[in-house]
XYZ file of C-alpha atoms in Angstrom:
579
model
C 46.991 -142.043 19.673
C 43.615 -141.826 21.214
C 44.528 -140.295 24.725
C 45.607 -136.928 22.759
C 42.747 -136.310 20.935
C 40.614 -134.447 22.955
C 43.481 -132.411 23.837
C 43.906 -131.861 20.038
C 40.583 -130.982 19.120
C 40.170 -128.292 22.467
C 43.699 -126.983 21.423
C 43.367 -126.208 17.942
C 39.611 -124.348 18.909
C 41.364 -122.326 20.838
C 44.095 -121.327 18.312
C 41.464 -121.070 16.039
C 39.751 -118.174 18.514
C 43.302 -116.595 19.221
C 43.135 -116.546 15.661
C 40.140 -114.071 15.725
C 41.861 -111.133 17.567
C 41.015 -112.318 21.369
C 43.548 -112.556 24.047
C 44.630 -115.930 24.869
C 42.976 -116.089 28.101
C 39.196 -115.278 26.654
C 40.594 -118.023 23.223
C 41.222 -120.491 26.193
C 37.681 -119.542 27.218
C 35.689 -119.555 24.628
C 37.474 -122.183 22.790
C 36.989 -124.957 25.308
C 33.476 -123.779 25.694
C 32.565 -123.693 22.097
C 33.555 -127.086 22.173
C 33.176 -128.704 24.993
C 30.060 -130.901 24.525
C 30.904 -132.037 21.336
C 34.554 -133.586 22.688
C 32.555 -135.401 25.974
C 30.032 -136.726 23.109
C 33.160 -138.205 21.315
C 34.755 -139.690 24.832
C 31.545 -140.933 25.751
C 31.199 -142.807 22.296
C 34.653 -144.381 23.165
C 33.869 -145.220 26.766
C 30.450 -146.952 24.906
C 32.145 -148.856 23.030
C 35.080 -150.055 25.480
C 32.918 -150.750 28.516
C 30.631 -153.765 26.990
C 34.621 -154.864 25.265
C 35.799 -155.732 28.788
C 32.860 -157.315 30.066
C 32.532 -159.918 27.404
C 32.349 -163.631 28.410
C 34.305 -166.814 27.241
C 37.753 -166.875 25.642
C 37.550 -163.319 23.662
C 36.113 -161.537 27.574
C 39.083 -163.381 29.011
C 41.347 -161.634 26.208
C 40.213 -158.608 26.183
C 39.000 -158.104 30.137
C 41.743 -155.677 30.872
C 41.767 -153.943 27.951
C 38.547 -152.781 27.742
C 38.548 -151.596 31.684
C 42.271 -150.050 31.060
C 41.070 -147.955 27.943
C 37.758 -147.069 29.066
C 39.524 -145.252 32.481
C 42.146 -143.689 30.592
C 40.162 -141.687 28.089
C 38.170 -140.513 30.799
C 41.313 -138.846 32.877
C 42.033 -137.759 29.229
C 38.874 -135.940 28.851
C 39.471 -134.383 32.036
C 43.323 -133.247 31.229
C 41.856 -131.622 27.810
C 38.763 -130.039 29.764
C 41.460 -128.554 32.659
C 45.563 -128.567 32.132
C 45.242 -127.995 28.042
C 42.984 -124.809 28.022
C 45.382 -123.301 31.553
C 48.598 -123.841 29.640
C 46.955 -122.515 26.272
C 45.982 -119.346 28.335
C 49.868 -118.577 29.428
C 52.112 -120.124 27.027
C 51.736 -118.163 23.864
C 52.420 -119.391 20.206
C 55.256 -117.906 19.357
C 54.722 -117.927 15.951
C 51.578 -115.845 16.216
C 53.616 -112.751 17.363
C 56.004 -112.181 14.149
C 58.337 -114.899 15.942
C 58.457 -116.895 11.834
C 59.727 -120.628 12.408
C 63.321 -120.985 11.476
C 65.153 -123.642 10.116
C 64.359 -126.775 8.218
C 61.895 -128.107 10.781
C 60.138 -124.715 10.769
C 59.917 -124.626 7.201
C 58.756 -128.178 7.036
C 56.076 -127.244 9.599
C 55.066 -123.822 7.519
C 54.780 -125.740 4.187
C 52.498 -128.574 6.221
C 50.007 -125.858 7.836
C 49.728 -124.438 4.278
C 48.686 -127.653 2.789
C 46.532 -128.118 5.367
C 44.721 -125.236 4.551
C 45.305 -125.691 0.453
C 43.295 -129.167 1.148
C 40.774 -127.356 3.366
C 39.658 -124.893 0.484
C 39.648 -128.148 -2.034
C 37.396 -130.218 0.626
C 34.369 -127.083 0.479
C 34.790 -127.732 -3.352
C 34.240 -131.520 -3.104
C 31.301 -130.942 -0.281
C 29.619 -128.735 -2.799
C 30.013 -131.290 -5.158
C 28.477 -134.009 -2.861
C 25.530 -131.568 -1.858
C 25.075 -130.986 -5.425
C 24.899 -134.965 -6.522
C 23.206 -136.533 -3.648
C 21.776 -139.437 -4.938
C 25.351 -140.260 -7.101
C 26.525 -139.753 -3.181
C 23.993 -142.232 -1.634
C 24.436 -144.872 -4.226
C 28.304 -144.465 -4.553
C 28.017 -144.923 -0.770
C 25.468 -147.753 -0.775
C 27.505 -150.255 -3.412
C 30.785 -149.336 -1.761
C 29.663 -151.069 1.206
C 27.454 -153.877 -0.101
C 30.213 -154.795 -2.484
C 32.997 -154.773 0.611
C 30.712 -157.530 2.257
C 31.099 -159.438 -0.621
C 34.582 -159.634 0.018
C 33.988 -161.728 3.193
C 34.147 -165.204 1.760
C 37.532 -164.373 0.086
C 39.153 -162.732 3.436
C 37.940 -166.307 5.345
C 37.609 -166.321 8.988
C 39.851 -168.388 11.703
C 39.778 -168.243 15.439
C 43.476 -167.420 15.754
C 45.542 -165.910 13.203
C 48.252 -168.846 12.419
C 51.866 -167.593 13.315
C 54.980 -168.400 12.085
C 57.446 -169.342 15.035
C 59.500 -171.517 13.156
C 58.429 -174.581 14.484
C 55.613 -176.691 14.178
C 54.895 -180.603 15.217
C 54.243 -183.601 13.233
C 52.656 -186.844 15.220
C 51.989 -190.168 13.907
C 50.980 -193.890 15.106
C 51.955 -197.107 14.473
C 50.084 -199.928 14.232
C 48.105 -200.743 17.953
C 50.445 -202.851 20.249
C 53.440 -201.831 18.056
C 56.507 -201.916 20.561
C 58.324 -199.220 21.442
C 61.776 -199.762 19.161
C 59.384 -200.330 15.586
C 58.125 -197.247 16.551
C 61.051 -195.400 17.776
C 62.839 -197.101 13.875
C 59.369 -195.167 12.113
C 60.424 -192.055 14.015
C 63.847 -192.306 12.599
C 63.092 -193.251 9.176
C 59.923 -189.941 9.442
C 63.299 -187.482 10.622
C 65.347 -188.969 7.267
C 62.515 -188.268 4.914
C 61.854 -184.778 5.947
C 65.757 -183.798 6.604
C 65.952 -184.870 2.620
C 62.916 -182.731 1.645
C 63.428 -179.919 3.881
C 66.774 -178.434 4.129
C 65.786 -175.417 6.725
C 65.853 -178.301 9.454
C 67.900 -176.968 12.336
C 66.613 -179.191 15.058
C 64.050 -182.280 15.297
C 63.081 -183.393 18.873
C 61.519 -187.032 19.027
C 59.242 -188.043 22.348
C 58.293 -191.122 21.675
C 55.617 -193.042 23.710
C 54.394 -191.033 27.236
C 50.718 -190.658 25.970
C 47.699 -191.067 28.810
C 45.541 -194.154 29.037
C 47.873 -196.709 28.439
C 48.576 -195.226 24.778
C 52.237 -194.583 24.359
C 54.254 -197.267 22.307
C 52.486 -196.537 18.934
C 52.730 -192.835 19.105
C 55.161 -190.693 18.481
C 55.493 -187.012 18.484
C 58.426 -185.049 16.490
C 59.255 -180.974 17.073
C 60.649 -179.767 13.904
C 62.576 -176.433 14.243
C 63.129 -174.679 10.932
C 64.808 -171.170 12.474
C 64.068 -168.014 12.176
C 61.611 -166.855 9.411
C 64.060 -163.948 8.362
C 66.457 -166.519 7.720
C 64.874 -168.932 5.460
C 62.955 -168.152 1.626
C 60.027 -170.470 2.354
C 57.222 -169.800 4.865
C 56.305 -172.441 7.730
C 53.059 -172.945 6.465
C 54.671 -173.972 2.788
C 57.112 -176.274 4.892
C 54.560 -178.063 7.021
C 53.100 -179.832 4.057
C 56.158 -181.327 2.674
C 56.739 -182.736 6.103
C 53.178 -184.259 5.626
C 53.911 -185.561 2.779
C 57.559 -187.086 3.642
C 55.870 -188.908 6.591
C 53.448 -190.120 4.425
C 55.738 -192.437 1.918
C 56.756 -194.295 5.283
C 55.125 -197.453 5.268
C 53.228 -198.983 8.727
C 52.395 -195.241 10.395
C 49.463 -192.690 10.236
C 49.735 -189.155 10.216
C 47.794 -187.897 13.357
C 48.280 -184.258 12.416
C 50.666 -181.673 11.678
C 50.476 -178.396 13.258
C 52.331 -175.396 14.321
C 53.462 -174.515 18.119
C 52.556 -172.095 20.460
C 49.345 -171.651 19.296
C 47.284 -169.431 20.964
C 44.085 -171.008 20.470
C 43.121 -174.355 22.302
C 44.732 -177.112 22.077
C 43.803 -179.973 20.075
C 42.148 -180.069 16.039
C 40.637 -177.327 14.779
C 37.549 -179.906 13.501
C 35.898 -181.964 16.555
C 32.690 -183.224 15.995
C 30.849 -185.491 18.873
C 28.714 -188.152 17.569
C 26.726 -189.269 20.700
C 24.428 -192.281 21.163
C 23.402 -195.327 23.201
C 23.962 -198.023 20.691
C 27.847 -198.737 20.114
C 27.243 -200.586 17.014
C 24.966 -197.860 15.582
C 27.362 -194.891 16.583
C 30.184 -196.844 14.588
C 28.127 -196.854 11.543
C 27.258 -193.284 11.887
C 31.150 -192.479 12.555
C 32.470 -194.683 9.299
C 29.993 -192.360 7.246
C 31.064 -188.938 8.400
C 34.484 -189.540 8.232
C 33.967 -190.648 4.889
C 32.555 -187.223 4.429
C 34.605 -185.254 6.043
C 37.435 -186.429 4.059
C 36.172 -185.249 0.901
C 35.907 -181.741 2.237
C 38.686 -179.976 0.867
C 41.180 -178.631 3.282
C 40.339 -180.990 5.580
C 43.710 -183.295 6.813
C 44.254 -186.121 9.320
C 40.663 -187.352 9.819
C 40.374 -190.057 12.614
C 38.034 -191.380 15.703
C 38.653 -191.598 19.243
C 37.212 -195.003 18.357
C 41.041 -195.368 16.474
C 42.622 -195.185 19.836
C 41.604 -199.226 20.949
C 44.174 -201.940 21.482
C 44.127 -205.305 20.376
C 42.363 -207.791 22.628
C 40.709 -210.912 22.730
C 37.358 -211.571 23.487
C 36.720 -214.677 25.528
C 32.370 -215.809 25.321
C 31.151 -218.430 27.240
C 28.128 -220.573 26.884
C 26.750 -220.857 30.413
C 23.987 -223.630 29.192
C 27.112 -225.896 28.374
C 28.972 -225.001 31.505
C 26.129 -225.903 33.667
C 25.563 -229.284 31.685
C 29.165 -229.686 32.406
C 29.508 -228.612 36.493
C 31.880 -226.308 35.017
C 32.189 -223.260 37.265
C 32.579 -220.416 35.699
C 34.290 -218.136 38.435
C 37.441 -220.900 37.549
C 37.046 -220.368 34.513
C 37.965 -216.649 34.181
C 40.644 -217.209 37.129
C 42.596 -219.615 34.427
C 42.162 -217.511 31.721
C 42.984 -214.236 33.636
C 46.139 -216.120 34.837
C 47.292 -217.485 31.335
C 46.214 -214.486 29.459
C 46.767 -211.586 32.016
C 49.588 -213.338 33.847
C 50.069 -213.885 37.164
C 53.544 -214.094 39.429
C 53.486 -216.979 40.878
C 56.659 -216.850 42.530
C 60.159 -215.415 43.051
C 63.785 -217.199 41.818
C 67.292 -215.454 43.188
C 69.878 -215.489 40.349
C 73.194 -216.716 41.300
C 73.806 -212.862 41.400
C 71.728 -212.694 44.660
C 69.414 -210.437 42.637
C 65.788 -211.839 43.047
C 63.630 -212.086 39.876
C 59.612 -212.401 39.795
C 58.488 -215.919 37.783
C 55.720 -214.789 35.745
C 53.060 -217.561 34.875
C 51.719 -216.547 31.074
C 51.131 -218.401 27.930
C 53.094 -216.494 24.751
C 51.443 -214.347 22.808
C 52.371 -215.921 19.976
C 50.379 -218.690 21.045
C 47.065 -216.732 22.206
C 44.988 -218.313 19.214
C 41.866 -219.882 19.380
C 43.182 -223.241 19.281
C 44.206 -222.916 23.153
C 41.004 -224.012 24.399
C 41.742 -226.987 23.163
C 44.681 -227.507 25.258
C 43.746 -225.748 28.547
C 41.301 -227.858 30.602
C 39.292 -226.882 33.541
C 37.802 -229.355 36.279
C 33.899 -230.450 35.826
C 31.899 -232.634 37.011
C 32.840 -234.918 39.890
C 33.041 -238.874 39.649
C 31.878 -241.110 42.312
C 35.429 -241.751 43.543
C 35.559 -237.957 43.897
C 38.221 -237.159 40.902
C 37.209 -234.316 38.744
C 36.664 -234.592 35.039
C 38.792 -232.420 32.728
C 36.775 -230.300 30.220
C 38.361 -228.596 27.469
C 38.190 -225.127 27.114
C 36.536 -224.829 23.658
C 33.535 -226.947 24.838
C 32.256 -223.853 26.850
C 33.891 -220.944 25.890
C 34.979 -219.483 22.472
C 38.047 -216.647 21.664
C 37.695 -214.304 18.896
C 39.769 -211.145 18.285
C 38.378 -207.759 18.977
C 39.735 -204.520 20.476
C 39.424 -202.667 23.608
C 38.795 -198.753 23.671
C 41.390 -196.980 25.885
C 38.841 -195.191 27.516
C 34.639 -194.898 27.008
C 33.411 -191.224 26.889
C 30.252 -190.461 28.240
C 28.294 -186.721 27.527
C 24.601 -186.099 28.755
C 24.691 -189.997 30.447
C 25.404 -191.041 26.453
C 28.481 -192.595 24.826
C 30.585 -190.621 22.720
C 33.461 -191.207 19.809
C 34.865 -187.863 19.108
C 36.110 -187.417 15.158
C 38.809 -184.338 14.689
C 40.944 -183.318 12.005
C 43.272 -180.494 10.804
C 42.665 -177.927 8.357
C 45.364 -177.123 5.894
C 45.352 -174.567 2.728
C 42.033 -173.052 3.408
C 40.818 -170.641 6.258
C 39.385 -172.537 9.225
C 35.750 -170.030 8.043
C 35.631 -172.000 4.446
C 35.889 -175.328 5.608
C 33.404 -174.923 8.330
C 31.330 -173.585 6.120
C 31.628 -177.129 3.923
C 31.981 -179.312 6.854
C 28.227 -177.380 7.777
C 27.050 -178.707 4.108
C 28.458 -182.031 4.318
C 26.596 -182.518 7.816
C 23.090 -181.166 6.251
C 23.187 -183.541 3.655
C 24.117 -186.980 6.129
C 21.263 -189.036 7.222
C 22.586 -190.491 10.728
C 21.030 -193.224 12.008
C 17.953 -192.534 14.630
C 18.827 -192.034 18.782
C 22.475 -190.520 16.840
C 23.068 -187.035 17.807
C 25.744 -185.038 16.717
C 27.826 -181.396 18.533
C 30.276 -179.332 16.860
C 32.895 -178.970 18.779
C 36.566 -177.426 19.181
C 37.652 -174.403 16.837
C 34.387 -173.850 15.082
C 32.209 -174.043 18.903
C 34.620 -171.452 20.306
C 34.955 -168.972 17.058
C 30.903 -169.043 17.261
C 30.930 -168.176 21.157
C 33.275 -165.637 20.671
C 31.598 -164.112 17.541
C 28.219 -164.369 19.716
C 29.731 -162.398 23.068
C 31.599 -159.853 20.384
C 28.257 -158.928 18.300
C 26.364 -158.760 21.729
C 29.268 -156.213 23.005
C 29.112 -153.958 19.738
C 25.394 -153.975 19.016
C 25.308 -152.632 23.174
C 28.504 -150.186 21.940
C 25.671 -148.875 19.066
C 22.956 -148.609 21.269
C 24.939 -146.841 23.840
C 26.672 -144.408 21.430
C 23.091 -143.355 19.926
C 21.953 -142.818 23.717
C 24.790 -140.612 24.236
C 24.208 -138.331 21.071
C 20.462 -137.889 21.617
C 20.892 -136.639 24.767
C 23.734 -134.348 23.379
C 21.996 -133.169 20.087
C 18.327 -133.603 21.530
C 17.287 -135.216 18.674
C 16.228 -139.121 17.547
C 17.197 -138.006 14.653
C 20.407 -136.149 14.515
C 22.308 -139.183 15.888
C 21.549 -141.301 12.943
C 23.494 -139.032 10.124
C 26.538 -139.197 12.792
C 25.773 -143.533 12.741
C 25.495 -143.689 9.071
C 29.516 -143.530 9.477
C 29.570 -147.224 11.054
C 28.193 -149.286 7.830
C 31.096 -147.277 5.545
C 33.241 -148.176 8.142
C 33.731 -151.805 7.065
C 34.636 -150.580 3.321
C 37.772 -149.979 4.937
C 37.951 -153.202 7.207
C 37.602 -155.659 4.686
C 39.545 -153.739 1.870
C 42.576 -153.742 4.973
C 41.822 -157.575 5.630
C 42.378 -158.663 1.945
C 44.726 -155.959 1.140
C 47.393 -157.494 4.225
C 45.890 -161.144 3.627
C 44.837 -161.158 7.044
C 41.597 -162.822 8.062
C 38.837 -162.395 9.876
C 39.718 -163.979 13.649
C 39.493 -162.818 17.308
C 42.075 -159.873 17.077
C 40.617 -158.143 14.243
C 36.889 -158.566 15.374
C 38.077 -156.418 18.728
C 39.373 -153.988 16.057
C 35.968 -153.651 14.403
C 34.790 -153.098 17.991
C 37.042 -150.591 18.375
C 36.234 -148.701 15.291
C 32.854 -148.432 15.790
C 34.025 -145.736 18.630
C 36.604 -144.072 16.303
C 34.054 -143.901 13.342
C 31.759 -141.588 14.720
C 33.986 -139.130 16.661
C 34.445 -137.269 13.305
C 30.364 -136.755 12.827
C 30.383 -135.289 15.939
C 32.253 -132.829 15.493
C 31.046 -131.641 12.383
C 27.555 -131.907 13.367
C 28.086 -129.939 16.273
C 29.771 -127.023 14.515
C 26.903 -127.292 12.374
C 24.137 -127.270 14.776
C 26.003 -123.759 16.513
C 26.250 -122.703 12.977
C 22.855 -122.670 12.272
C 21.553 -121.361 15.736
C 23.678 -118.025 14.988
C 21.916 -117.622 11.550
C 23.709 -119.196 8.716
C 21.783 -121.355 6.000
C 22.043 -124.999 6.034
C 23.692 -125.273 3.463
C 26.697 -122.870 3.909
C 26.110 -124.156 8.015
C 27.603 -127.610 6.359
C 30.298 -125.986 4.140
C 31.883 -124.244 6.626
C 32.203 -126.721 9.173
C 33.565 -129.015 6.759
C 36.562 -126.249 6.132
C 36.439 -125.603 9.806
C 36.998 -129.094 11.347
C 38.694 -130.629 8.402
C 42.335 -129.743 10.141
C 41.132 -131.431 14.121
C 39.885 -134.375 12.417
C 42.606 -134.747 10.098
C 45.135 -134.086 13.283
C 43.393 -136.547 15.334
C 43.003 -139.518 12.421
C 46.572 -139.355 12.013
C 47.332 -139.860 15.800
C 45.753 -142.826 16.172
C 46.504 -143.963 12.686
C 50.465 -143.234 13.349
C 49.435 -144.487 17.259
């Protein structure tokens, strides 16, 4: 849609001088000559815009890299096409229908009655411009709350990173309780598939993994791929499904609902809500983690809140009083070789079966028996009697056990610890609850050496909006370069620029009229329209400007070149609309 427009707007010039009485060969001439500056102004503009596009940085440059580059060159052999083949071929292949040859047919007839509308609207657009030139300041204001009152429309549209798609499956994973063993957790996972096979009778497929998580994590998780089918095929949406799956996994007792989330995302991986909490004291980064995600889960929208801090297995901690175990001649090196042995295990040696298969004999007390009453029973050797016999101490008398649990792994950021906190978002944009997770965070006092990062979704639709405003506000700047130099004037260019604020009446009206949202894809089509939006003004200005330099008034100077370019602008919209 874009490649032909220069070729549009040289060709129907030159038809336009043809028109006139000259031969085609001086129309060609003339025609591509009348209008040549104002068409390189308007490929220029484009080539502004696209240029800073593919030389964006993070995620949205990596997107749109190629794009940008592949655009920018093509418009520019386009230019040169419209500037060289179109104006030769209009100079030796004649309209037919200019030479009593009438169009024939339906298709002829369809194109006669179009070219006379055309030029029925033309004579009704000189009407409404002599209206508008009449009621400026109805114009200006008219113009003014059109656009004020589209921003306003922002907060409704919402804003995401990635518009959500529906592939007709998503994921739902949950955890048991830590050191669950594999079969209670595989039984949750089959009681979870029941539940939502009951609720949800679009269920084609659901594919359980259970276990195979990193750091030692694995038995209490489980992860199940629900496959609904096709979209066309089914009344109810994926993201009115996904939910009720929520919900069904929910009424099983013993698990907890990690998150539930569509696949093949585009976006990274992982919650769209990560927040870092980061800190030197443990104890005083758990306090500051209990209170946000308290917080955060009175946010609304805001699903499947937990801590990297909920990832720890069960342990016990073992402290020893040295004072008592020096009193004693205990040595303490012994006494975490007897404990490592009884409590980690140790093989002490190997017994062949009567099936000549050989089995390892593993030395471990029960875990059933792991209680803090053992150190009562186990004894290790002390002090030394004259005769040289070692007295048994008891356990207890220099060491104590107490449950605890042991993180899977520490994270460290900027030489401090970190617990990460994520959760999901579900029915609201990802813009509106950032927005109230932003609030939430304002109001928390943490507690001092506690520093919190936002992270995930929100950090990388902020980068992206940051690289995308720095492309289009160099896109502006560039475009009013280009139409300075063109007009000579600082202040020609900015009645052509007016055209990019009304722009967005249309954007946002589009957005909430399609219940799309504002996201990475339709950010690059602002981008993009910046370019488009001001081809028109340049083409009327131009006409306006030669207008005026051959005598006529202002006012009829702005008239006629409304009537005059109303039919290549409406030509070219509708390519690139249709395109």
């Amino acid at each position: 849609g874009l490649l032909i427009d220069d070729a549009i707007v040289v060709r129907e010039n030159i038809v336009r001088h043809a028109n006139m009485g000259k031969t085609h060969f001086q129309a060609a001439l003339d025609g591509t000559n009348e209008i040549g500056l104002a068409v390189l102004a308007t490929t220029l503009t484009i080539v502004a815009v696209f240029l800073p596009v593919g030389f964006m940085g993070g995620i949205i440059g990596k997107f749109f890299h190629q794009f940008g580059l592949a655009v920018t060159v093509a418009v520019l052999i386009s230019l040169l096409v419209s500037f060289t083949l179109d104006p030769m071929l209009s100079s030796i292949w004649h309209d037919p229908h200019h030479h009593g040859d009438k169009h024939r047919g339906p298709v002829g007839r369809l194109l006669d009655w179009f070219e006379a509308s055309l030029d029925r609207l033309a004579e009704r657009y000189v009407g409404a411009i002599r209206w508008s030139l009449g009621h400026r300041k109805t114009v200006v204001a008219s113009a003014l709350a059109m656009t004020v009152g589209s921003f306003m429309l922002v907060p409704v549209i919402g804003g995401e990173f990635m518009p959500a798609a529906d592939k007709g499956e998503f994921r739902l994973t949950f955890k048991t309780a830590a050191g669950s063993s594999l079969d209670y957790t595989e039984a949750k996972a089959r009681e979870v598939e029941a539940r939502i096979r009951a609720v949800m009778p679009e269920v084609k497929t659901i594919d359980s993994k259970i276990g195979g998580g990193s750091f030692g994590a694995g038995r209490n998780e489980a992860r199940l791929s629900i496959n609904v089918g096709d979209k066309q095929q089914r009344e109810r949406t994926l993201f009115t499904l996904m939910p009720l799956a929520r919900q069904a996994a929910l009424q099983v007792a013993g698990i907890e609902v990690d998150s539930v989330e569509e696949t093949g995302q585009h976006g990274p991986p992982g919650k769209p809500v990560n927040l870092g909490v980061r800190g030197s004291d443990l104890q005083q980064l758990q306090q500051a983690t209990d209170q946000l995600m308290a917080a955060l889960r009175q946010v609304k929208g805001v699903s499947d809140v937990a801590s990297s801090l909920s990832d720890a297995d069960p342990a016990l901690n073992v402290q020893l009083r040295r004072d008592a175990a020096a009193n004693l001649g205990v040595d303490l090196a012994r006494v975490g070789n007897t404990l490592s042995v009884l409590l980690g295990g140790s093989t002490a040696t190997t017994w062949e079966a009567p099936d000549g298969e050989n089995y390892s004999v593993r030395l471990q007390i029960p875990r059933d028996e792991r209680a803090a009453e053992l150190l009562d029973v186990l004894t290790v050797p002390g002090k030394r009697a004259d005769g040289g016999e070692a007295q048994m101490v008891p356990l207890s008398q220099v060491a104590a056990i107490s449950p605890a649990t042991s993180p899977r792994q520490i994270e460290r950021t900027d030489l401090m610890r970190e617990i990460s906190i994520t959760a999901n978002i579900s029915g609201r944009s990802s813009g509106e609850v950032f927005a109230d997770v932003d609030k939430v965070l304002k109001q928390l006092k943490l507690p001092p050496g506690v520093v919190l990062s936002q992270q995930g979704e929100r950090q990388d639709m902020q980068e992206s909006l940051g690289y995308a405003v720095q492309a289009l506000a160099m896109g502006v700047i560039f475009i009013y370069m280009i139409l300075a130099a063109q007009f000579r004037s600082f202040t020609l260019p900015v009645t052509i620029m007016v055209a990019l604020p009304l722009a967005f009446v249309g954007v946002f009206v589009a957005l909430l009229a399609f219940g799309s949202t504002l996201n990475m894809f339709s950010v690059i089509g602002i981008i993009m329209l910046m370019g488009l939006a001001s081809k028109n003004g340049i083409l009327l200005v131009d006409f306006i400007n030669q207008s005026r330099r051959e005598g006529m008034s202002r006012l009829d100077a702005i008239v006629e070149a409304g009537r005059v370019r109303l039919r290549p602008i409406m030509m070219t919209s509708l390519a690139m609309i249709f395109g």
